[in-house]
CSV table of C-alpha atoms in Angstrom, one decimal:
chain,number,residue,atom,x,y,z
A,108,UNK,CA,-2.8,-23.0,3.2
A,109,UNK,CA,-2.7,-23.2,-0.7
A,110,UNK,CA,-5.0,-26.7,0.3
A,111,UNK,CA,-7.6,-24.5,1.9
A,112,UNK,CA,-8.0,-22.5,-0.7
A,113,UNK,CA,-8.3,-24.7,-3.5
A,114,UNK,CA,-11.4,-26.7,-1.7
A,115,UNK,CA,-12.7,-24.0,-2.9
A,116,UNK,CA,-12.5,-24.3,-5.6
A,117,UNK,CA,-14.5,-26.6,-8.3
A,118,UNK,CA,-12.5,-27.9,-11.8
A,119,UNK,CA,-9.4,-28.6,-12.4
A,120,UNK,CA,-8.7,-25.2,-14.5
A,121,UNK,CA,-9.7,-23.2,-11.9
A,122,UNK,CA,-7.6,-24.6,-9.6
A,123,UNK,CA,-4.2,-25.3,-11.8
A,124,UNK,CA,-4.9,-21.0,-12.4
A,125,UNK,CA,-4.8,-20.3,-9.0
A,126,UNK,CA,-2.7,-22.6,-7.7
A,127,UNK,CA,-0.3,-20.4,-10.4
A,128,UNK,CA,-1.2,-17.4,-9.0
A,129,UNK,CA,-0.8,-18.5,-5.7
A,130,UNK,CA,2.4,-19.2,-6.3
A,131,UNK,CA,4.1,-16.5,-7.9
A,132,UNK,CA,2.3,-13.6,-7.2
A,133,UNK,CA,1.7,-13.9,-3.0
A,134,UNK,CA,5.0,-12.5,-2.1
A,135,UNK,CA,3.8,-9.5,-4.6
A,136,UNK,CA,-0.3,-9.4,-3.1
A,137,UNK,CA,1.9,-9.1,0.8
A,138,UNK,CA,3.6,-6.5,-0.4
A,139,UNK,CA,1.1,-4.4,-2.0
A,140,UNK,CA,-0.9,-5.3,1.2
A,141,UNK,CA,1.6,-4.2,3.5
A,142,UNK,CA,2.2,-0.9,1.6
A,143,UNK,CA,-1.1,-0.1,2.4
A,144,UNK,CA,-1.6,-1.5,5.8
A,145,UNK,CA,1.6,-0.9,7.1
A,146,UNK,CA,1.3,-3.8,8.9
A,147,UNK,CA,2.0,-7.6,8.6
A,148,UNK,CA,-1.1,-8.9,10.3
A,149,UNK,CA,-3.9,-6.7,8.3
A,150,UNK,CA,-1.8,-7.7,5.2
A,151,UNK,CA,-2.4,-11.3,5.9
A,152,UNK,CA,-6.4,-10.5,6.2
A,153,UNK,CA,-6.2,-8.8,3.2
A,154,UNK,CA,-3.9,-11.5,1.0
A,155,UNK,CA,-6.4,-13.8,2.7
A,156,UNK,CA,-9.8,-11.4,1.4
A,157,UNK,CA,-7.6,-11.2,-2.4
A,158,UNK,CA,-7.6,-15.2,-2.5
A,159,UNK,CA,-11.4,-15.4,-1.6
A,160,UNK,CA,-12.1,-12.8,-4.4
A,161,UNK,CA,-9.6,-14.5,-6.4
A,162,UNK,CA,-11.5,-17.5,-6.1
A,163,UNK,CA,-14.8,-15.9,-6.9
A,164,UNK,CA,-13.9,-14.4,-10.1
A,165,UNK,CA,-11.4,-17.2,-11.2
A,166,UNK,CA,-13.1,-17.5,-14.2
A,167,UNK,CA,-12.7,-13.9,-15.8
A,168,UNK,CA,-8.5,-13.6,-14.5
A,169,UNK,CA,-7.0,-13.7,-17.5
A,170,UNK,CA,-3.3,-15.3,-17.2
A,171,UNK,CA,-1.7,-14.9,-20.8
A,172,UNK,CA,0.0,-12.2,-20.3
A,173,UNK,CA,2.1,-12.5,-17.5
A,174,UNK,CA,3.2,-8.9,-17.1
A,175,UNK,CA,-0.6,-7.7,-17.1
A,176,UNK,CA,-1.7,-10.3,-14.7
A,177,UNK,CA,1.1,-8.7,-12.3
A,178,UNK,CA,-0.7,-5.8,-12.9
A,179,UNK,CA,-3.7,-6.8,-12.2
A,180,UNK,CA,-3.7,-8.8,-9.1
A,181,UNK,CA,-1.8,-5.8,-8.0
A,182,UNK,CA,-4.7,-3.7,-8.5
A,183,UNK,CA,-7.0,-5.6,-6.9
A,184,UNK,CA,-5.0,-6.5,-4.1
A,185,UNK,CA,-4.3,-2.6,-3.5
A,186,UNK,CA,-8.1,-2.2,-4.0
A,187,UNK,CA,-8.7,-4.5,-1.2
A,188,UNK,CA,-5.9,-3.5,1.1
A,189,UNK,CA,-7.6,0.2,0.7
A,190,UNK,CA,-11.1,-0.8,1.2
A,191,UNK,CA,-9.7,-2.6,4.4
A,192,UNK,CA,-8.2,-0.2,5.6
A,193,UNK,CA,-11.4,2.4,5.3
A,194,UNK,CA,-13.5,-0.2,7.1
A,195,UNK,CA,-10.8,-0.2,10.0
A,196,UNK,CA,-10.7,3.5,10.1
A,197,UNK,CA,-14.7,4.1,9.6
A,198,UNK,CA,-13.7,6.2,7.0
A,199,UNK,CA,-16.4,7.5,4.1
A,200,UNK,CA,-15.0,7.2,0.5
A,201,UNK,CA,-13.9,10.0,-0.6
A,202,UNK,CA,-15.9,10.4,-3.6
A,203,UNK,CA,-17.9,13.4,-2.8
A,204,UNK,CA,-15.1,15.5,-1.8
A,205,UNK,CA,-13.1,14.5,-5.4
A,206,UNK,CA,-16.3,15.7,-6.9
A,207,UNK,CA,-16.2,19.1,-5.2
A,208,UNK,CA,-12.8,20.1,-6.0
A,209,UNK,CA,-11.6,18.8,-9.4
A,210,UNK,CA,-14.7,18.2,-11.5
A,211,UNK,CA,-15.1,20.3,-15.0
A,212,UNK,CA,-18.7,19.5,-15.3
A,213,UNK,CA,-20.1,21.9,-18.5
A,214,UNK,CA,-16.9,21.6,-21.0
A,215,UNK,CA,-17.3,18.6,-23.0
A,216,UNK,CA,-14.1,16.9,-23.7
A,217,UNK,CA,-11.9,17.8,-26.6
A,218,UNK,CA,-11.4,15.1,-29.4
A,219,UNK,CA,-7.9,15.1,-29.5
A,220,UNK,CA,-5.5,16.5,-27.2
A,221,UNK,CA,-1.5,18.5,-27.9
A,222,UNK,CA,0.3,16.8,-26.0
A,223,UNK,CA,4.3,17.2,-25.0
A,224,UNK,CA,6.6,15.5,-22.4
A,225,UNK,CA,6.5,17.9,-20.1
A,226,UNK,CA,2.3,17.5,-19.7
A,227,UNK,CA,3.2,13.7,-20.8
A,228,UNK,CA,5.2,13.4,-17.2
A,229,UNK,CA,1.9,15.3,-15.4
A,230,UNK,CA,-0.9,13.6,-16.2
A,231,UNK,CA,1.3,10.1,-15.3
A,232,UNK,CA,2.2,11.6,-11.9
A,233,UNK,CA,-1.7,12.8,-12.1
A,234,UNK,CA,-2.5,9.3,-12.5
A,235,UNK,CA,-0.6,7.4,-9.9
A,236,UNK,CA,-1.7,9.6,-7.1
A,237,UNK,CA,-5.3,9.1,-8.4
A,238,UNK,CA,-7.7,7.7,-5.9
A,239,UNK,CA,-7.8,4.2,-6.1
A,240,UNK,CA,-11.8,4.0,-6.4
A,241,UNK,CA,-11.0,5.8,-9.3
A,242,UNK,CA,-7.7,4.3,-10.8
A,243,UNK,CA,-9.1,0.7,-10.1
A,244,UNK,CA,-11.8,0.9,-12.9
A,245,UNK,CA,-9.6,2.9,-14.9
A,246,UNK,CA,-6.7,0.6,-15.5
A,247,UNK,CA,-8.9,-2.8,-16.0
A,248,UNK,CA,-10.8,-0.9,-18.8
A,249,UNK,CA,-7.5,-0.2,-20.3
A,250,UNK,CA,-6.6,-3.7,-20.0
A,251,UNK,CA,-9.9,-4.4,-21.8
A,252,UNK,CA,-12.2,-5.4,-19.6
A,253,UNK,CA,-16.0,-5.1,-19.9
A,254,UNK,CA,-17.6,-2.9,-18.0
A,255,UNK,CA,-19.7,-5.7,-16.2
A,256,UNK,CA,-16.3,-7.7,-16.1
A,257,UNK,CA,-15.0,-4.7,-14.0
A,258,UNK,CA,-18.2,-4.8,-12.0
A,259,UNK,CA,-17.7,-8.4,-11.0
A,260,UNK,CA,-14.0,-7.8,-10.5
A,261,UNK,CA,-14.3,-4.9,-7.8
A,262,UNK,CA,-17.8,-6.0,-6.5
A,263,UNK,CA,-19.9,-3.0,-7.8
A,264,UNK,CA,-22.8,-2.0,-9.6
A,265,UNK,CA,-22.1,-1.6,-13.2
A,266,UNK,CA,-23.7,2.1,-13.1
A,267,UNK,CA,-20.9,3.0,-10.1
A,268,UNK,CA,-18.1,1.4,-12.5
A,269,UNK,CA,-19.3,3.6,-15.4
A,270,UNK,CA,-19.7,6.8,-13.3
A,271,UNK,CA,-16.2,6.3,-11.6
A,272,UNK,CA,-15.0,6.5,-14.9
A,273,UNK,CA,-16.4,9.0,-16.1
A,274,UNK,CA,-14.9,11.2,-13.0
A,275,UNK,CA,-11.6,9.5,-13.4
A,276,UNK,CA,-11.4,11.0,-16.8
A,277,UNK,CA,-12.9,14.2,-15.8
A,278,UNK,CA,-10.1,14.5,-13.4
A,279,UNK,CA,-7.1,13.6,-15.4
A,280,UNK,CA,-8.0,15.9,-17.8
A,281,UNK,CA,-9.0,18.9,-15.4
A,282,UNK,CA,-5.2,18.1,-15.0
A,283,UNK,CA,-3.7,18.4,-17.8
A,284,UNK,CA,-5.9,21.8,-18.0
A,285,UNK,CA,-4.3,23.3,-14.9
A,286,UNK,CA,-0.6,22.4,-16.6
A,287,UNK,CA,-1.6,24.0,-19.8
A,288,UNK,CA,-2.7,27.1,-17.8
A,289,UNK,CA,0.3,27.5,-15.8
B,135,UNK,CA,12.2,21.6,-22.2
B,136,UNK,CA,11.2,19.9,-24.9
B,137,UNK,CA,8.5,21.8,-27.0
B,138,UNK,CA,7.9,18.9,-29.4
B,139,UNK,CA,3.5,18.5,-29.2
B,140,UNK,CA,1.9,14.8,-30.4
B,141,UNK,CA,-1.6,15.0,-30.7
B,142,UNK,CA,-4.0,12.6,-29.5
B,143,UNK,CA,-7.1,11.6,-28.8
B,144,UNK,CA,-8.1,11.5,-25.1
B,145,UNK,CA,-8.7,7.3,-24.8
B,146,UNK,CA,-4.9,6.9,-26.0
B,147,UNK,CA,-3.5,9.5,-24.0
B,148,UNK,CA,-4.8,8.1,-20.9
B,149,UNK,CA,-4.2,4.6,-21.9
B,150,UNK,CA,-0.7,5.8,-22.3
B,151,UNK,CA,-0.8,7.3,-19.1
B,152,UNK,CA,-2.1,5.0,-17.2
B,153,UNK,CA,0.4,2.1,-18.7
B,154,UNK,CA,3.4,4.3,-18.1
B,155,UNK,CA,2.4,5.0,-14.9
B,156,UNK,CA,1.8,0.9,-14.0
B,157,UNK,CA,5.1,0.1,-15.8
B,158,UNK,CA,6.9,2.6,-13.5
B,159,UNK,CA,5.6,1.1,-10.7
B,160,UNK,CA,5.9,-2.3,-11.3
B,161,UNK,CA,9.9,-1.6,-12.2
B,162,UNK,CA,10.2,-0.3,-8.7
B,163,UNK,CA,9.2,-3.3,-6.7
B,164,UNK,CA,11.5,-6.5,-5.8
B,165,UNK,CA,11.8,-9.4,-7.9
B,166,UNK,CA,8.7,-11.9,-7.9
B,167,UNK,CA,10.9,-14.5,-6.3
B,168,UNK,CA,12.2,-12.1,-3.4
B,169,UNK,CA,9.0,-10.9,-2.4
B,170,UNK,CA,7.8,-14.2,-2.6
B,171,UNK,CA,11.0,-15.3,-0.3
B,172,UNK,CA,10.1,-12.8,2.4
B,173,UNK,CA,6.0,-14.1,1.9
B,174,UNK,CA,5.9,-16.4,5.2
B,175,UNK,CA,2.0,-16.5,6.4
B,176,UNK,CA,2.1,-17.2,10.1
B,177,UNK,CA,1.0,-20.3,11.5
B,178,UNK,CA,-1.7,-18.3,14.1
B,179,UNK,CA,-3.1,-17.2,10.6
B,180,UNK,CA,-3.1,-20.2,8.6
B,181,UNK,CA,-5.6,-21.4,11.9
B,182,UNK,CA,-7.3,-18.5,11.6
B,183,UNK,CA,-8.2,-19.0,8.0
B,184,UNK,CA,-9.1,-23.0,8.9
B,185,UNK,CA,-11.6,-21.3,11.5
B,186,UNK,CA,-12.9,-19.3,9.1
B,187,UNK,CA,-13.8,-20.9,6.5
B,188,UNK,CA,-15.5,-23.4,8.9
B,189,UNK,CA,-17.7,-20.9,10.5
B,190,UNK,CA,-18.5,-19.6,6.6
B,191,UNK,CA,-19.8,-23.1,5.9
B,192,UNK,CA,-21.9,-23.2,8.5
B,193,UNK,CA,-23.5,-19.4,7.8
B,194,UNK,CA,-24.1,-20.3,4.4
B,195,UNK,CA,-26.1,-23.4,5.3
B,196,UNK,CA,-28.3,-20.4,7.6
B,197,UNK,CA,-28.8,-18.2,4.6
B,198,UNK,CA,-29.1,-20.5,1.8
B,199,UNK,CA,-32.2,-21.6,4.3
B,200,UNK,CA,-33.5,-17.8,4.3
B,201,UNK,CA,-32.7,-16.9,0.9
B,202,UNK,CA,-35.0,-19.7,-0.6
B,203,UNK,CA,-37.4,-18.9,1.4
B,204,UNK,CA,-37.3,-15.1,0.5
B,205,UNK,CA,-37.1,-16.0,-3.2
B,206,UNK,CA,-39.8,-18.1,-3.6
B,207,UNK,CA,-42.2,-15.0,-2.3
B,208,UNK,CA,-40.6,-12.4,-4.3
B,209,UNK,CA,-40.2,-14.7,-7.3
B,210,UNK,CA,-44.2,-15.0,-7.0
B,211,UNK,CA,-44.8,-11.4,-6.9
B,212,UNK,CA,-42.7,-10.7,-10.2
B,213,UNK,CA,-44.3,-13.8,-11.6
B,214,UNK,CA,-47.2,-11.7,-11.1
B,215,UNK,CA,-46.1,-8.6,-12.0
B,216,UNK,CA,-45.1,-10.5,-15.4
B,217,UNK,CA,-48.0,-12.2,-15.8
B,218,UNK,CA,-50.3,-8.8,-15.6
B,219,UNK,CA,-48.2,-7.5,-18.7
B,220,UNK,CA,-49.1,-10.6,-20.4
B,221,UNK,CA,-52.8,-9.4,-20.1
B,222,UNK,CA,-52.3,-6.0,-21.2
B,223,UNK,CA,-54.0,-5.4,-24.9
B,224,UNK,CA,-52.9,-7.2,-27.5
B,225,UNK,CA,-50.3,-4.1,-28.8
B,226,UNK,CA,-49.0,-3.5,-25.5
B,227,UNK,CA,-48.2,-7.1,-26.0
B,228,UNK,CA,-46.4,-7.2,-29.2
B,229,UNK,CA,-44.3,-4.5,-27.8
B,230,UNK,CA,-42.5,-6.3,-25.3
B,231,UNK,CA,-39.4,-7.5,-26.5
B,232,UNK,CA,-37.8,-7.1,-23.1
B,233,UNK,CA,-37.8,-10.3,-20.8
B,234,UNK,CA,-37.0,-9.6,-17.4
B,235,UNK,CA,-35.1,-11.7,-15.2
B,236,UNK,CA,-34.5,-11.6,-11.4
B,237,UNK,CA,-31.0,-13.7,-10.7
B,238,UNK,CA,-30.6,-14.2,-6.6
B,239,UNK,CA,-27.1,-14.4,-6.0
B,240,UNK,CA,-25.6,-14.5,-2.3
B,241,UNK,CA,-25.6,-10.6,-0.9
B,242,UNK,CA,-27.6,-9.2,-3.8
B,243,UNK,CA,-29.7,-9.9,-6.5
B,244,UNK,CA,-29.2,-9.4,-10.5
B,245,UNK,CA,-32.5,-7.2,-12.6
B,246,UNK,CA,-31.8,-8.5,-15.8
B,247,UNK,CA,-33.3,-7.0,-18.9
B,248,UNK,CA,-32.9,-9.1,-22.3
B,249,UNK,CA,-33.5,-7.5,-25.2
B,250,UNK,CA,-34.1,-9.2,-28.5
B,251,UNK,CA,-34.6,-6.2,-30.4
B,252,UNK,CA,-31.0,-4.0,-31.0
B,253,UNK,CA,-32.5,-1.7,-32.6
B,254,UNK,CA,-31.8,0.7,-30.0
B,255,UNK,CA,-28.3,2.0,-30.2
B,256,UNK,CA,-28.2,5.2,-28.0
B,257,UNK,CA,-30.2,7.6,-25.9
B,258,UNK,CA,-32.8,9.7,-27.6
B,259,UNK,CA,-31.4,12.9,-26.2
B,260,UNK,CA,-30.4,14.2,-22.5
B,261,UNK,CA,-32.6,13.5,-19.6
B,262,UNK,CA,-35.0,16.6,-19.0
B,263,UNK,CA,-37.1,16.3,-15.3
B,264,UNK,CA,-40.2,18.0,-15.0
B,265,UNK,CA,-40.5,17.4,-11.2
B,266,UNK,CA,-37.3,17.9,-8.9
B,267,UNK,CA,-38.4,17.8,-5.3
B,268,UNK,CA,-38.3,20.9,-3.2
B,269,UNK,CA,-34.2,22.1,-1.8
B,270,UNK,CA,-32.6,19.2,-4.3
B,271,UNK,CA,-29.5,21.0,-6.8
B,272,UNK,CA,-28.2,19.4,-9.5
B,273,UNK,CA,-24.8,17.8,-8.3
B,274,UNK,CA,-23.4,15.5,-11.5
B,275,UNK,CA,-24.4,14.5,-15.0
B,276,UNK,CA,-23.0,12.2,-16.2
B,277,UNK,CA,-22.7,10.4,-19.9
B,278,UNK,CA,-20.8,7.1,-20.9
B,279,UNK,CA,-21.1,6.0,-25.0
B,280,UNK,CA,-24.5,7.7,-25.3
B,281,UNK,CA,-25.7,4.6,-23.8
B,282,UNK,CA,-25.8,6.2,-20.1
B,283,UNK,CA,-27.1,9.0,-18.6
B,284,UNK,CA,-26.9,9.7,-14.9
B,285,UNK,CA,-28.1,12.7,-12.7
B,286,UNK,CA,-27.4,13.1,-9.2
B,287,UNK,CA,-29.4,15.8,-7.3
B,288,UNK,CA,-28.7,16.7,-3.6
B,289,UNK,CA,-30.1,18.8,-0.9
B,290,UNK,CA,-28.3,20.4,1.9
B,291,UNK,CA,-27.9,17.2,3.9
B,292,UNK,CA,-27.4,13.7,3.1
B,293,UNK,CA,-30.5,13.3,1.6
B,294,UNK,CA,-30.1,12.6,-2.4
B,295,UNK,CA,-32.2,10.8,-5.4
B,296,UNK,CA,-30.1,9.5,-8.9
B,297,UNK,CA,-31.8,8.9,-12.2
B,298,UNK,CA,-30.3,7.0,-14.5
B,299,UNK,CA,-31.1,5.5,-18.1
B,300,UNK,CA,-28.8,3.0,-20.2
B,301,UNK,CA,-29.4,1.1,-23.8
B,302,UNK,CA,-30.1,-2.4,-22.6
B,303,UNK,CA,-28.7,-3.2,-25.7
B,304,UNK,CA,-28.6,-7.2,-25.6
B,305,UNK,CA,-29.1,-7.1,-21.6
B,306,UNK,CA,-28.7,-4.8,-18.7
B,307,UNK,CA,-27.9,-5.6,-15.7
B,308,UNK,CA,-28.9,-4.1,-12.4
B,309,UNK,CA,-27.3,-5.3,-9.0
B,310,UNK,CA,-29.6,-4.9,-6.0
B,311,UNK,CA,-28.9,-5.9,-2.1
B,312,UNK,CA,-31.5,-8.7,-1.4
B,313,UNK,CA,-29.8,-8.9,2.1
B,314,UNK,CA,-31.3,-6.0,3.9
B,315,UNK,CA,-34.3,-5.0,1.5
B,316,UNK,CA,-37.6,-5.9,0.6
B,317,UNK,CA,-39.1,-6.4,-3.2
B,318,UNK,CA,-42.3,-5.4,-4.5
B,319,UNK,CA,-44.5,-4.9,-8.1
B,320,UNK,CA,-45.4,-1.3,-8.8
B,321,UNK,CA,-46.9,0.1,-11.7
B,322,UNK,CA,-47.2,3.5,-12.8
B,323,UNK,CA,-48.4,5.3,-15.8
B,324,UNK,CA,-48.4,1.8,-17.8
B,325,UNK,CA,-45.0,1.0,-16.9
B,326,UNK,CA,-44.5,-2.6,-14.8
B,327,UNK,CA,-41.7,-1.6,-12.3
B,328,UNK,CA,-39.8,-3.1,-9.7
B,329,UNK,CA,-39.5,-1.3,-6.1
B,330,UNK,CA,-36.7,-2.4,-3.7
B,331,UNK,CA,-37.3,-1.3,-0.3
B,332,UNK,CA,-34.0,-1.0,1.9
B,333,UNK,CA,-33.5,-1.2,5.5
B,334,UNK,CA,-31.5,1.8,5.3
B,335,UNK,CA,-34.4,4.0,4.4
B,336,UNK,CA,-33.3,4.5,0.3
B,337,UNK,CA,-35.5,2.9,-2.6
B,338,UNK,CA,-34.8,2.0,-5.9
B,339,UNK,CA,-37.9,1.9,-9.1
B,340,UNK,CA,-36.3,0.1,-11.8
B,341,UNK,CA,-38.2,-0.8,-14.8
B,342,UNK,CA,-37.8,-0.5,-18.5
B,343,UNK,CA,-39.2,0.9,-21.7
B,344,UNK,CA,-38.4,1.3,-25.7
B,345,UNK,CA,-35.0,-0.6,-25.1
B,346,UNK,CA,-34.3,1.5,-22.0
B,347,UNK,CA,-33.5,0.5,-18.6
B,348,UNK,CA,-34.7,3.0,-15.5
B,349,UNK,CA,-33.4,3.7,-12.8
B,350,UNK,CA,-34.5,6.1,-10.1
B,351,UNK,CA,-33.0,5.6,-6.7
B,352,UNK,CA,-32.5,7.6,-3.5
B,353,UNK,CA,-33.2,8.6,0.1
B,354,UNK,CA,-36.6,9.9,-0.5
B,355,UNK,CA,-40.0,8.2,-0.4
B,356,UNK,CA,-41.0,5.7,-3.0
B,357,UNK,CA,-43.8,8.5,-4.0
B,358,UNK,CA,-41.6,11.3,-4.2
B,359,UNK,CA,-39.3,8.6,-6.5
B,360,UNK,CA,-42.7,8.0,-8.4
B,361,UNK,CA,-43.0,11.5,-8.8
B,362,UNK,CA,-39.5,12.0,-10.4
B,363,UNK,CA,-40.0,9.1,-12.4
B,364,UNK,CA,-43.0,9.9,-14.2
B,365,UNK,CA,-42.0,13.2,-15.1
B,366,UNK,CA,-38.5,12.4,-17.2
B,367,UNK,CA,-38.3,13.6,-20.6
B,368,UNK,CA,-35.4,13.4,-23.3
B,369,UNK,CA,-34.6,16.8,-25.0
């Protein structure tokens, strides 16, 4: 199968880097898929959807760090496995309804912020239930990618990248306001 | 409890936040090498994939066939959309440091403004409009760096319109479906724009100005979008 895929593909880098990533990070891409789909047959369409996108964007993954490019195809194969899943379901994203319910839209945000362990351990627990149209964008900026890198990455429009993390701020920090009021 | 406070700024709190909570999850997964172990793709999908990629191969021959086709006549109507700005008066001229670029790319196409001239850093102020359509509300703003601005207005139903203005900076970059939509040369009040008319009933006017890239988009008319767009202001 590894053969199919690198057809694809055109020079010798691009295919020695995925050939790596095929190799130790599949068993990891199944079971992120499989988390998501509950299911070993939609997992293999969406390993098989990662690769393709793999494949497109071969030339931003960044492999140096190995520990980030777990993170990574982790995040985009959790992206895809979502998306998947949505399309399966004829389910909207949920974007609107985020909007409606945890948006501070006229306080600016502060500078800095007091922060102890006990808001610390909220606004990580805050983060991992985040919405993963949300927490996608959110964790490749803070891996430093570019904001059109991102784009390319999760197939949007730059504008929808920036705006998704604009909200994904605004959330995590309506948050850690509703922690500081309680 | 511990009481002890750290301040920080909001980027490295939720850069923390976000690494902590990645870390976390990552620890609780199996080894690499055993998830990799119980990794066996099925031979029903390894034919699947073969099947695949065949029938991609022979789609993409279709619409490369139709996409050259379709840019060659739009490429011609922003050559002269282009070309009229060329014979605008001679300061008008001078003016534009902007080149625009239209990159066709499989699904959608790339509106690429290059700028030569930085000196443009941020937004002049906050987008003011003087004309909002009749039932729309004001649903988002939103600002990124001072070099984006986005509104989102809504009506009752599913009807919406977006305005949105970024730095180009040394290029912007817009991504457009060129699948399902139709391209055309518009001008209004001096200002060369591109209209992309979708199948789906929504438009987009993109054009620039001083450094800044426009963008007014939504399910309304392309006159009511007009409208809108020539009645933004900073303040």
């Amino acid at each position: 199968m590894l053969m199919i895929y690198l057809s694809l593909l055109e020079t010798e880098e691009q295919k020695n880097k995925f050939e790596m990533i095929y190799h130790k990070y599949a068993g990891l891409m199944y079971h992120e898929a499989c988390a998501v789909t509950k299911d070993h047959f939609l997992a293999e369409d969406v390993i098989h959807e990662t690769f393709l996108q793999l494949i497109r964007i071969i030339d931003d993954v960044r492999v140096d760090n190995s520990k980030e490019l777990a993170q990574f195809i982790k995040i985009i194969t959790h992206s895809r496995a979502v998306d998947y899943v949505r399309k399966l379901d004829h389910v909207q994203p949920e974007e609107d309804e985020v909007l409606a319910t945890r948006m501070a839209q006229t306080t600016p945000d502060p500078e800095t912020i007091a922060v102890d362990s006990e808001s610390f351990e909220r606004i990580v627990n805050e983060v991992m239930q985040l919405s993963e149209i949300y927490r996608a964008p959110l964790s490749l900026k803070i891996k430093g990618y570019k904001i059109e890198e991102i784009a390319k990455i999760l197939e949007l429009n730059s504008q929808t990248v920036k705006v998704r993390l604009h909200r994904a701020r605004k959330i995590l920090l309506a948050s850690l306001e509703e922690s500081y009021e309680s | 409890m511990n009481h002890d406070q750290l301040q920080l700024s909001v980027d490295a709190l939720l850069a923390l936040a976000v690494t902590e909570a990645e870390a976390r999850e990552m620890a609780e997964l199996p080894s690499l090498n055993e998830m990799n172990r119980a990794f066996e793709p099925s031979t029903a999908f390894q034919a699947r994939i073969e099947r695949v990629i065949r029938k991609n191969d022979k789609k993409e021959r279709r619409r490369k066939t139709r996409f050259y086709i379709k840019r060659t006549s739009t490429v011609l109507a922003a050559s002269v959309a282009l070309f009229s700005c060329v014979m605008l008066p001679v300061r008008a001229v001078r003016q534009a440091v902007v080149e625009t670029f239209i990159e066709w790319r499989d699904k959608f196409s790339s509106i690429v403004f290059s700028s030569k001239d930085n000196a443009v850093t941020e937004l002049p102020g906050t987008i003011e409009l003087e004309y909002v359509p009749e039932g729309y509300q004001l649903q988002e703003t939103v600002s990124f760096d001072r070099s984006f601005f986005n509104l989102k207005y809504t009506n009752n139903t599913t009807n919406y319109f977006s305005v949105s203005i970024t730095v180009i900076g040394d290029n912007y970059v817009e991504n457009v479906d060129n699948e399902h939509s139709q391209y055309y040369s518009l001008e209004f009040d001096g200002n060369q724009a591109l209209w992309v008319a979708c199948q789906d009933g929504s438009n987009f006017l993109i054009w620039n100005k001083d450094n800044l890239a426009y963008n007014v988009s939504g399910s309304l008319d392309i006159a009511e979008l007009v409208c809108i767009a020539q009645g933004i202001n900073f303040s």
